[in-house]
Amino acid sequence: MTRTHARVPRYIEIADDLRIAIENGDLAPGDPIPSMAELERRYGVSEAVARAAVRSLKAQALISTSQGRRPIVRRRHVEVATSNLLWIEGKKVTRSSEEVRRQHGSLESLTGRSIHNDDSELDPRFTQTTADDDTPGFAAGAPVLHREYRTVDRTTGTLLLWSESWLPLDLARKNPALLDKETEPWAGGTLHQLWTVDVEIVRRDDTITARPASTVEAQRWDTEPGSPLLVVSFVAYDTNDNVAVSGRAIYPADRSSLEYSTKIPTFAELDQLTTRQDG
Protein backbone atom coordinates (compact mmCIF):
# COMPACT_ATOMS: atom_id res chain seq x y z
CA MET A 1 0.00 0.00 0.00
CA THR A 2 1.27 3.49 -0.88
CA ARG A 3 2.31 5.81 1.92
CA THR A 4 2.43 9.60 1.68
CA HIS A 5 5.96 10.65 0.66
CA ALA A 6 8.33 13.25 2.14
CA ARG A 7 8.00 14.84 5.55
CA VAL A 8 4.39 15.28 6.50
CA PRO A 9 2.49 16.44 9.59
CA ARG A 10 2.04 13.82 12.28
CA TYR A 11 -1.71 13.55 11.69
CA ILE A 12 -1.13 12.49 8.09
CA GLU A 13 1.19 9.70 9.25
CA ILE A 14 -1.56 8.44 11.56
CA ALA A 15 -4.19 8.74 8.83
CA ASP A 16 -1.88 6.84 6.46
CA ASP A 17 -1.56 3.96 8.92
CA LEU A 18 -5.32 3.73 9.31
CA ARG A 19 -5.93 4.07 5.56
CA ILE A 20 -3.51 1.22 4.85
CA ALA A 21 -5.21 -0.91 7.51
CA ILE A 22 -8.53 -0.29 5.74
CA GLU A 23 -7.15 -0.98 2.29
CA ASN A 24 -5.52 -4.29 3.25
CA GLY A 25 -8.57 -5.46 5.21
CA ASP A 26 -7.25 -5.25 8.77
CA LEU A 27 -10.12 -2.83 9.34
CA ALA A 28 -13.21 -4.14 7.55
CA PRO A 29 -16.37 -2.24 6.54
CA GLY A 30 -18.39 -1.57 9.67
CA ASP A 31 -15.42 -1.87 12.02
CA PRO A 32 -14.79 1.06 14.38
CA ILE A 33 -11.44 2.75 14.08
CA PRO A 34 -9.33 3.19 17.24
CA SER A 35 -10.71 5.68 19.74
CA MET A 36 -9.20 9.13 20.23
CA ALA A 37 -7.66 8.01 23.51
CA GLU A 38 -6.11 4.96 21.85
CA LEU A 39 -4.68 7.05 18.99
CA GLU A 40 -3.23 9.55 21.47
CA ARG A 41 -1.65 6.74 23.49
CA ARG A 42 -0.41 4.70 20.53
CA TYR A 43 1.22 7.61 18.72
CA GLY A 44 2.04 9.87 21.65
CA VAL A 45 0.12 12.81 20.21
CA SER A 46 -2.38 15.35 21.45
CA GLU A 47 -6.13 15.07 21.04
CA ALA A 48 -5.99 17.80 18.39
CA VAL A 49 -3.60 15.74 16.26
CA ALA A 50 -5.71 12.58 16.66
CA ARG A 51 -8.84 14.47 15.62
CA ALA A 52 -7.05 15.88 12.57
CA ALA A 53 -6.15 12.32 11.51
CA VAL A 54 -9.80 11.27 11.79
CA ARG A 55 -10.90 14.32 9.79
CA SER A 56 -8.43 13.32 7.08
CA LEU A 57 -9.95 9.83 6.86
CA LYS A 58 -13.43 11.34 6.64
CA ALA A 59 -12.30 13.69 3.86
CA GLN A 60 -11.04 10.62 1.96
CA ALA A 61 -14.51 9.02 2.34
CA LEU A 62 -13.00 6.08 4.20
CA ILE A 63 -15.05 6.37 7.40
CA SER A 64 -18.52 7.42 8.50
CA THR A 65 -19.10 9.49 11.61
CA SER A 66 -22.14 10.14 13.78
CA GLN A 67 -22.71 12.07 16.97
CA GLY A 68 -21.74 10.15 20.12
CA ARG A 69 -20.35 7.08 18.29
CA ARG A 70 -16.90 6.01 17.19
CA PRO A 71 -16.23 6.43 13.47
CA ILE A 72 -16.60 3.23 11.46
CA VAL A 73 -15.10 2.06 8.18
CA ARG A 74 -17.48 2.78 5.30
CA ARG A 75 -18.94 0.06 3.11
CA ARG A 76 -17.29 -0.52 -0.23
CA HIS A 77 -19.74 0.72 -2.81
CA VAL A 78 -20.50 -0.74 -6.21
CA GLU A 79 -18.20 1.00 -8.66
CA VAL A 80 -19.69 2.70 -11.71
CA ALA A 81 -17.87 3.28 -15.01
CA THR A 82 -19.59 5.20 -17.78
CA SER A 83 -18.33 6.09 -21.24
CA ASN A 84 -19.42 8.00 -24.30
CA LEU A 85 -19.04 4.72 -26.18
CA LEU A 86 -21.95 3.09 -24.32
CA TRP A 87 -24.52 4.63 -26.66
CA ILE A 88 -22.58 3.32 -29.65
CA GLU A 89 -22.59 -0.15 -28.10
CA GLY A 90 -26.29 0.26 -27.34
CA LYS A 91 -27.04 1.27 -30.91
CA LYS A 92 -25.29 -1.85 -32.19
CA VAL A 93 -27.91 -4.04 -30.50
CA THR A 94 -30.94 -1.80 -31.10
CA ARG A 95 -32.17 -4.03 -33.95
CA SER A 96 -31.20 -7.28 -32.19
CA SER A 97 -33.51 -9.76 -30.48
CA GLU A 98 -35.06 -8.92 -27.11
CA GLU A 99 -32.87 -11.55 -25.47
CA VAL A 100 -29.73 -9.79 -26.71
CA ARG A 101 -31.04 -6.33 -25.85
CA ARG A 102 -31.81 -7.35 -22.26
CA GLN A 103 -28.10 -7.91 -21.66
CA HIS A 104 -27.25 -4.27 -22.37
CA GLY A 105 -29.23 -2.26 -19.81
CA SER A 106 -27.88 0.68 -17.83
CA LEU A 107 -27.10 -1.32 -14.69
CA GLU A 108 -25.40 -4.06 -16.68
CA SER A 109 -23.29 -1.61 -18.70
CA LEU A 110 -22.35 0.69 -15.82
CA THR A 111 -21.79 -1.73 -12.92
CA GLY A 112 -21.65 -5.26 -14.28
CA ARG A 113 -24.69 -6.20 -12.19
CA SER A 114 -27.95 -7.42 -13.70
CA ILE A 115 -31.24 -5.67 -13.00
CA HIS A 116 -32.89 -9.09 -13.27
CA ASN A 117 -31.12 -10.37 -10.14
CA ASP A 118 -32.66 -10.02 -6.68
CA ASP A 119 -29.93 -7.71 -5.33
CA SER A 120 -31.12 -4.61 -7.25
CA GLU A 121 -34.46 -2.87 -7.67
CA LEU A 122 -35.52 -0.36 -10.33
CA ASP A 123 -38.05 2.32 -9.39
CA PRO A 124 -39.19 4.23 -12.52
CA ARG A 125 -41.40 7.32 -12.18
CA PHE A 126 -43.06 8.89 -15.25
CA THR A 127 -44.79 12.28 -15.48
CA GLN A 128 -46.36 14.05 -18.45
CA THR A 129 -45.41 17.66 -17.88
CA THR A 130 -43.75 20.71 -19.48
CA ALA A 131 -40.10 21.59 -19.68
CA ASP A 132 -38.69 24.31 -17.44
CA ASP A 133 -35.57 26.47 -17.60
CA ASP A 134 -33.51 23.61 -16.12
CA THR A 135 -34.54 21.04 -18.75
CA PRO A 136 -31.64 20.44 -21.14
CA GLY A 137 -32.42 20.70 -24.84
CA PHE A 138 -36.04 21.88 -24.57
CA ALA A 139 -37.58 25.33 -24.43
CA ALA A 140 -39.48 26.14 -21.26
CA GLY A 141 -43.12 25.16 -21.65
CA ALA A 142 -42.56 22.43 -24.22
CA PRO A 143 -44.70 19.31 -23.52
CA VAL A 144 -42.44 16.45 -22.42
CA LEU A 145 -42.51 13.04 -20.81
CA HIS A 146 -40.28 13.24 -17.74
CA ARG A 147 -38.83 9.93 -16.61
CA GLU A 148 -36.90 9.38 -13.37
CA TYR A 149 -35.04 6.13 -12.72
CA ARG A 150 -33.82 5.09 -9.28
CA THR A 151 -31.90 1.82 -8.97
CA VAL A 152 -31.39 0.73 -5.38
CA ASP A 153 -29.29 -1.94 -3.67
CA ARG A 154 -31.89 -4.13 -1.95
CA THR A 155 -29.48 -5.11 0.84
CA THR A 156 -28.43 -1.63 1.94
CA GLY A 157 -31.13 0.61 0.46
CA THR A 158 -28.37 2.71 -1.09
CA LEU A 159 -28.77 4.25 -4.53
CA LEU A 160 -26.76 2.46 -7.19
CA LEU A 161 -27.83 4.64 -10.12
CA TRP A 162 -29.99 7.70 -10.59
CA SER A 163 -30.99 9.41 -13.81
CA GLU A 164 -33.77 11.38 -15.42
CA SER A 165 -34.68 12.01 -19.03
CA TRP A 166 -37.14 13.95 -21.16
CA LEU A 167 -38.84 12.87 -24.39
CA PRO A 168 -41.00 15.15 -26.58
CA LEU A 169 -44.51 14.22 -25.50
CA ASP A 170 -45.89 14.05 -29.04
CA LEU A 171 -43.09 11.64 -29.94
CA ALA A 172 -43.69 9.40 -26.89
CA ARG A 173 -47.41 9.25 -27.66
CA LYS A 174 -46.70 7.56 -30.98
CA ASN A 175 -46.04 4.41 -28.98
CA PRO A 176 -48.30 4.23 -25.88
CA ALA A 177 -45.92 1.70 -24.30
CA LEU A 178 -43.41 4.52 -23.88
CA LEU A 179 -45.82 6.27 -21.51
CA ASP A 180 -46.15 3.24 -19.24
CA LYS A 181 -43.57 2.83 -16.47
CA GLU A 182 -44.58 -0.83 -16.13
CA THR A 183 -42.70 -1.54 -19.38
CA GLU A 184 -39.42 -0.79 -17.57
CA PRO A 185 -36.74 -2.03 -17.65
CA TRP A 186 -37.10 -1.78 -21.41
CA ALA A 187 -34.88 -4.19 -23.32
CA GLY A 188 -32.49 -2.01 -25.30
CA GLY A 189 -33.27 1.15 -23.34
CA THR A 190 -33.91 4.59 -24.81
CA LEU A 191 -32.27 3.89 -28.17
CA HIS A 192 -34.63 1.01 -28.87
CA GLN A 193 -37.62 2.94 -27.51
CA LEU A 194 -36.93 5.70 -30.03
CA TRP A 195 -36.39 3.14 -32.77
CA THR A 196 -39.98 1.93 -32.23
CA VAL A 197 -41.18 5.38 -33.30
CA ASP A 198 -38.80 5.56 -36.28
CA VAL A 199 -36.24 7.82 -34.62
CA GLU A 200 -32.53 7.14 -35.02
CA ILE A 201 -30.02 8.93 -32.78
CA VAL A 202 -26.92 10.19 -34.60
CA ARG A 203 -25.43 12.71 -32.15
CA ARG A 204 -25.17 13.21 -28.42
CA ASP A 205 -23.72 16.28 -26.66
CA ASP A 206 -22.65 15.93 -23.02
CA THR A 207 -22.00 18.55 -20.35
CA ILE A 208 -20.23 17.46 -17.17
CA THR A 209 -20.31 19.51 -13.98
CA ALA A 210 -19.60 18.86 -10.32
CA ARG A 211 -21.28 20.01 -7.14
CA PRO A 212 -21.41 19.03 -3.45
CA ALA A 213 -23.99 16.53 -2.21
CA SER A 214 -26.85 17.87 -0.11
CA THR A 215 -27.70 16.18 3.19
CA VAL A 216 -30.58 14.31 1.53
CA GLU A 217 -28.40 13.17 -1.39
CA ALA A 218 -25.65 12.10 1.00
CA GLN A 219 -28.10 9.86 2.82
CA ARG A 220 -29.42 8.32 -0.40
CA TRP A 221 -25.94 7.62 -1.77
CA ASP A 222 -24.43 6.67 1.61
CA THR A 223 -21.79 9.36 1.44
CA GLU A 224 -20.90 12.47 3.41
CA PRO A 225 -22.72 15.82 2.96
CA GLY A 226 -20.60 18.02 0.75
CA SER A 227 -18.94 15.07 -1.03
CA PRO A 228 -18.50 15.75 -4.75
CA LEU A 229 -21.14 14.56 -7.19
CA LEU A 230 -20.54 14.39 -10.94
CA VAL A 231 -23.51 15.52 -13.00
CA VAL A 232 -23.66 14.43 -16.65
CA SER A 233 -26.32 16.21 -18.73
CA PHE A 234 -26.90 15.30 -22.36
CA VAL A 235 -28.94 16.22 -25.41
CA ALA A 236 -29.36 13.66 -28.22
CA TYR A 237 -30.37 14.46 -31.80
CA ASP A 238 -32.02 12.51 -34.62
CA THR A 239 -31.11 12.39 -38.31
CA ASN A 240 -32.96 15.69 -38.89
CA ASP A 241 -31.00 17.40 -36.08
CA ASN A 242 -34.09 17.54 -33.85
CA VAL A 243 -33.82 16.96 -30.11
CA ALA A 244 -35.14 13.43 -29.57
CA VAL A 245 -34.25 12.99 -25.89
CA SER A 246 -32.29 14.74 -23.18
CA GLY A 247 -31.26 13.62 -19.76
CA ARG A 248 -29.19 13.93 -16.64
CA ALA A 249 -27.39 11.39 -14.45
CA ILE A 250 -25.63 11.80 -11.11
CA TYR A 251 -22.53 9.84 -10.11
CA PRO A 252 -20.84 10.08 -6.68
CA ALA A 253 -17.19 10.86 -7.38
CA ASP A 254 -15.90 8.40 -4.76
CA ARG A 255 -17.07 5.36 -6.76
CA SER A 256 -17.39 6.55 -10.36
CA SER A 257 -15.26 6.97 -13.45
CA LEU A 258 -16.16 8.80 -16.66
CA GLU A 259 -14.29 7.39 -19.64
CA TYR A 260 -14.33 9.28 -22.94
CA SER A 261 -12.87 8.32 -26.29
CA THR A 262 -12.58 10.78 -29.18
CA LYS A 263 -11.64 9.85 -32.73
CA ILE A 264 -9.08 12.34 -34.03
CA PRO A 265 -9.19 12.65 -37.85
CA THR A 266 -6.04 12.12 -39.87
CA PHE A 267 -4.49 15.04 -41.75
CA ALA A 268 -5.86 13.53 -44.98
CA GLU A 269 -9.37 13.45 -43.51
CA LEU A 270 -9.01 17.04 -42.32
CA ASP A 271 -7.86 18.11 -45.77
CA GLN A 272 -10.84 16.38 -47.39
CA LEU A 273 -13.20 18.04 -44.92
CA THR A 274 -11.68 21.46 -45.64
CA THR A 275 -11.99 20.89 -49.38
CA ARG A 276 -15.68 19.97 -49.07
CA GLN A 277 -16.37 23.01 -46.89
CA ASP A 278 -14.56 25.35 -49.29
CA GLY A 279 -16.43 23.85 -52.22
mmCIF file of N, CA, C and O in Angstrom, residues 8-49:
data_model
loop_
_atom_site.group_PDB
_atom_site.id
_atom_site.type_symbol
_atom_site.label_atom_id
_atom_site.label_comp_id
_atom_site.label_asym_id
_atom_site.label_seq_id
_atom_site.Cartn_x
_atom_site.Cartn_y
_atom_site.Cartn_z
ATOM 1 N N VAL A 8 5.773 14.852 6.422
ATOM 2 C CA VAL A 8 4.388 15.281 6.496
ATOM 3 C C VAL A 8 4.021 15.493 7.958
ATOM 4 O O VAL A 8 4.680 14.994 8.868
ATOM 5 N N PRO A 9 2.948 16.263 8.211
ATOM 6 C CA PRO A 9 2.495 16.437 9.594
ATOM 7 C C PRO A 9 2.173 15.095 10.234
ATOM 8 O O PRO A 9 1.827 14.124 9.559
ATOM 9 N N ARG A 10 2.253 15.068 11.532
ATOM 10 C CA ARG A 10 2.043 13.823 12.279
ATOM 11 C C ARG A 10 0.659 13.229 12.020
ATOM 12 O O ARG A 10 0.496 12.012 11.918
ATOM 13 N N TYR A 11 -0.359 14.075 11.877
ATOM 14 C CA TYR A 11 -1.714 13.546 11.688
ATOM 15 C C TYR A 11 -1.852 12.789 10.376
ATOM 16 O O TYR A 11 -2.638 11.836 10.267
ATOM 17 N N ILE A 12 -1.073 13.189 9.366
ATOM 18 C CA ILE A 12 -1.130 12.487 8.090
ATOM 19 C C ILE A 12 -0.484 11.108 8.218
ATOM 20 O O ILE A 12 -0.954 10.121 7.627
ATOM 21 N N GLU A 13 0.591 11.006 9.011
ATOM 22 C CA GLU A 13 1.193 9.697 9.252
ATOM 23 C C GLU A 13 0.187 8.749 9.895
ATOM 24 O O GLU A 13 0.075 7.576 9.526
ATOM 25 N N ILE A 14 -0.555 9.261 10.872
ATOM 26 C CA ILE A 14 -1.558 8.438 11.555
ATOM 27 C C ILE A 14 -2.661 8.048 10.575
ATOM 28 O O ILE A 14 -3.080 6.887 10.515
ATOM 29 N N ALA A 15 -3.136 9.018 9.804
ATOM 30 C CA ALA A 15 -4.188 8.737 8.829
ATOM 31 C C ALA A 15 -3.706 7.730 7.797
ATOM 32 O O ALA A 15 -4.474 6.854 7.368
ATOM 33 N N ASP A 16 -2.436 7.813 7.400
ATOM 34 C CA ASP A 16 -1.878 6.842 6.461
ATOM 35 C C ASP A 16 -1.926 5.428 7.032
ATOM 36 O O ASP A 16 -2.286 4.472 6.345
ATOM 37 N N ASP A 17 -1.535 5.285 8.289
ATOM 38 C CA ASP A 17 -1.557 3.962 8.924
ATOM 39 C C ASP A 17 -2.966 3.383 8.915
ATOM 40 O O ASP A 17 -3.175 2.201 8.606
ATOM 41 N N LEU A 18 -3.937 4.206 9.265
ATOM 42 C CA LEU A 18 -5.319 3.732 9.305
ATOM 43 C C LEU A 18 -5.845 3.441 7.902
ATOM 44 O O LEU A 18 -6.577 2.468 7.694
ATOM 45 N N ARG A 19 -5.496 4.307 6.950
ATOM 46 C CA ARG A 19 -5.930 4.070 5.560
ATOM 47 C C ARG A 19 -5.388 2.748 5.055
ATOM 48 O O ARG A 19 -6.121 1.958 4.426
ATOM 49 N N ILE A 20 -4.116 2.465 5.315
ATOM 50 C CA ILE A 20 -3.510 1.220 4.853
ATOM 51 C C ILE A 20 -4.179 0.022 5.525
ATOM 52 O O ILE A 20 -4.416 -1.018 4.901
ATOM 53 N N ALA A 21 -4.517 0.166 6.809
ATOM 54 C CA ALA A 21 -5.214 -0.914 7.514
ATOM 55 C C ALA A 21 -6.584 -1.184 6.885
ATOM 56 O O ALA A 21 -7.034 -2.336 6.803
ATOM 57 N N ILE A 22 -7.232 -0.126 6.415
ATOM 58 C CA ILE A 22 -8.530 -0.285 5.742
ATOM 59 C C ILE A 22 -8.340 -0.933 4.375
ATOM 60 O O ILE A 22 -9.071 -1.852 3.996
ATOM 61 N N GLU A 23 -7.349 -0.476 3.643
ATOM 62 C CA GLU A 23 -7.146 -0.977 2.289
ATOM 63 C C GLU A 23 -6.726 -2.443 2.261
ATOM 64 O O GLU A 23 -7.101 -3.180 1.349
ATOM 65 N N ASN A 24 -5.949 -2.888 3.265
ATOM 66 C CA ASN A 24 -5.520 -4.290 3.254
ATOM 67 C C ASN A 24 -6.446 -5.207 4.037
ATOM 68 O O ASN A 24 -6.190 -6.401 4.172
ATOM 69 N N GLY A 25 -7.549 -4.639 4.580
ATOM 70 C CA GLY A 25 -8.567 -5.462 5.208
ATOM 71 C C GLY A 25 -8.424 -5.678 6.695
ATOM 72 O O GLY A 25 -9.242 -6.381 7.309
ATOM 73 N N ASP A 26 -7.379 -5.117 7.319
ATOM 74 C CA ASP A 26 -7.249 -5.248 8.769
ATOM 75 C C ASP A 26 -8.403 -4.553 9.484
ATOM 76 O O ASP A 26 -8.815 -4.965 10.567
ATOM 77 N N LEU A 27 -8.894 -3.481 8.885
ATOM 78 C CA LEU A 27 -10.117 -2.831 9.344
ATOM 79 C C LEU A 27 -11.161 -3.025 8.256
ATOM 80 O O LEU A 27 -11.012 -2.499 7.145
ATOM 81 N N ALA A 28 -12.198 -3.795 8.546
ATOM 82 C CA ALA A 28 -13.206 -4.144 7.549
ATOM 83 C C ALA A 28 -14.373 -3.161 7.590
ATOM 84 O O ALA A 28 -14.550 -2.436 8.573
ATOM 85 N N PRO A 29 -15.178 -3.097 6.516
ATOM 86 C CA PRO A 29 -16.370 -2.240 6.537
ATOM 87 C C PRO A 29 -17.235 -2.521 7.762
ATOM 88 O O PRO A 29 -17.528 -3.673 8.077
ATOM 89 N N GLY A 30 -17.601 -1.436 8.455
ATOM 90 C CA GLY A 30 -18.392 -1.567 9.671
ATOM 91 C C GLY A 30 -17.585 -1.607 10.939
ATOM 92 O O GLY A 30 -18.125 -1.405 12.042
ATOM 93 N N ASP A 31 -16.275 -1.856 10.829
ATOM 94 C CA ASP A 31 -15.419 -1.873 12.024
ATOM 95 C C ASP A 31 -15.190 -0.456 12.530
ATOM 96 O O ASP A 31 -15.003 0.473 11.724
ATOM 97 N N PRO A 32 -15.158 -0.264 13.852
ATOM 98 C CA PRO A 32 -14.790 1.055 14.376
ATOM 99 C C PRO A 32 -13.284 1.246 14.290
ATOM 100 O O PRO A 32 -12.514 0.287 14.421
ATOM 101 N N ILE A 33 -12.869 2.467 14.048
ATOM 102 C CA ILE A 33 -11.439 2.752 14.080
ATOM 103 C C ILE A 33 -11.034 2.976 15.545
ATOM 104 O O ILE A 33 -11.901 3.124 16.411
ATOM 105 N N PRO A 34 -9.743 2.975 15.852
ATOM 106 C CA PRO A 34 -9.327 3.194 17.238
ATOM 107 C C PRO A 34 -9.899 4.500 17.799
ATOM 108 O O PRO A 34 -10.069 5.482 17.076
ATOM 109 N N SER A 35 -10.172 4.494 19.085
ATOM 110 C CA SER A 35 -10.712 5.681 19.736
ATOM 111 C C SER A 35 -9.667 6.786 19.797
ATOM 112 O O SER A 35 -8.472 6.559 19.561
ATOM 113 N N MET A 36 -10.118 8.001 20.101
ATOM 114 C CA MET A 36 -9.196 9.129 20.231
ATOM 115 C C MET A 36 -8.143 8.826 21.289
ATOM 116 O O MET A 36 -6.940 9.065 21.089
ATOM 117 N N ALA A 37 -8.595 8.298 22.424
ATOM 118 C CA ALA A 37 -7.658 8.014 23.512
ATOM 119 C C ALA A 37 -6.607 6.997 23.078
ATOM 120 O O ALA A 37 -5.421 7.117 23.412
ATOM 121 N N GLU A 38 -7.056 5.987 22.311
ATOM 122 C CA GLU A 38 -6.112 4.965 21.847
ATOM 123 C C GLU A 38 -5.122 5.550 20.855
ATOM 124 O O GLU A 38 -3.929 5.223 20.893
ATOM 125 N N LEU A 39 -5.590 6.414 19.947
ATOM 126 C CA LEU A 39 -4.678 7.045 18.985
ATOM 127 C C LEU A 39 -3.668 7.931 19.707
ATOM 128 O O LEU A 39 -2.471 7.936 19.369
ATOM 129 N N GLU A 40 -4.141 8.686 20.694
ATOM 130 C CA GLU A 40 -3.234 9.547 21.469
ATOM 131 C C GLU A 40 -2.166 8.719 22.160
ATOM 132 O O GLU A 40 -0.970 9.068 22.157
ATOM 133 N N ARG A 41 -2.590 7.586 22.747
ATOM 134 C CA ARG A 41 -1.655 6.740 23.490
ATOM 135 C C ARG A 41 -0.701 6.021 22.540
ATOM 136 O O ARG A 41 0.505 5.952 22.783
ATOM 137 N N ARG A 42 -1.229 5.487 21.450
ATOM 138 C CA ARG A 42 -0.408 4.696 20.530
ATOM 139 C C ARG A 42 0.656 5.540 19.848
ATOM 140 O O ARG A 42 1.796 5.106 19.661
ATOM 141 N N TYR A 43 0.295 6.780 19.490
ATOM 142 C CA TYR A 43 1.224 7.614 18.724
ATOM 143 C C TYR A 43 1.877 8.718 19.546
ATOM 144 O O TYR A 43 2.735 9.446 19.027
ATOM 145 N N GLY A 44 1.453 8.837 20.800
ATOM 146 C CA GLY A 44 2.040 9.870 21.655
ATOM 147 C C GLY A 44 1.749 11.271 21.164
ATOM 148 O O GLY A 44 2.639 12.130 21.130
ATOM 149 N N VAL A 45 0.493 11.507 20.758
ATOM 150 C CA VAL A 45 0.121 12.805 20.213
ATOM 151 C C VAL A 45 -1.006 13.410 21.044
ATOM 152 O O VAL A 45 -1.612 12.747 21.894
ATOM 153 N N SER A 46 -1.298 14.658 20.760
ATOM 154 C CA SER A 46 -2.383 15.348 21.453
ATOM 155 C C SER A 46 -3.729 14.963 20.853
ATOM 156 O O SER A 46 -3.806 14.384 19.765
ATOM 157 N N GLU A 47 -4.798 15.327 21.553
ATOM 158 C CA GLU A 47 -6.135 15.069 21.044
ATOM 159 C C GLU A 47 -6.367 15.805 19.730
ATOM 160 O O GLU A 47 -7.015 15.290 18.825
ATOM 161 N N ALA A 48 -5.812 17.014 19.616
ATOM 162 C CA ALA A 48 -5.995 17.801 18.388
ATOM 163 C C ALA A 48 -5.397 17.082 17.179
ATOM 164 O O ALA A 48 -5.985 17.065 16.089
ATOM 165 N N VAL A 49 -4.232 16.467 17.359
ATOM 166 C CA VAL A 49 -3.596 15.738 16.258
ATOM 167 C C VAL A 49 -4.412 14.498 15.900
ATOM 168 O O VAL A 49 -4.621 14.185 14.717
#
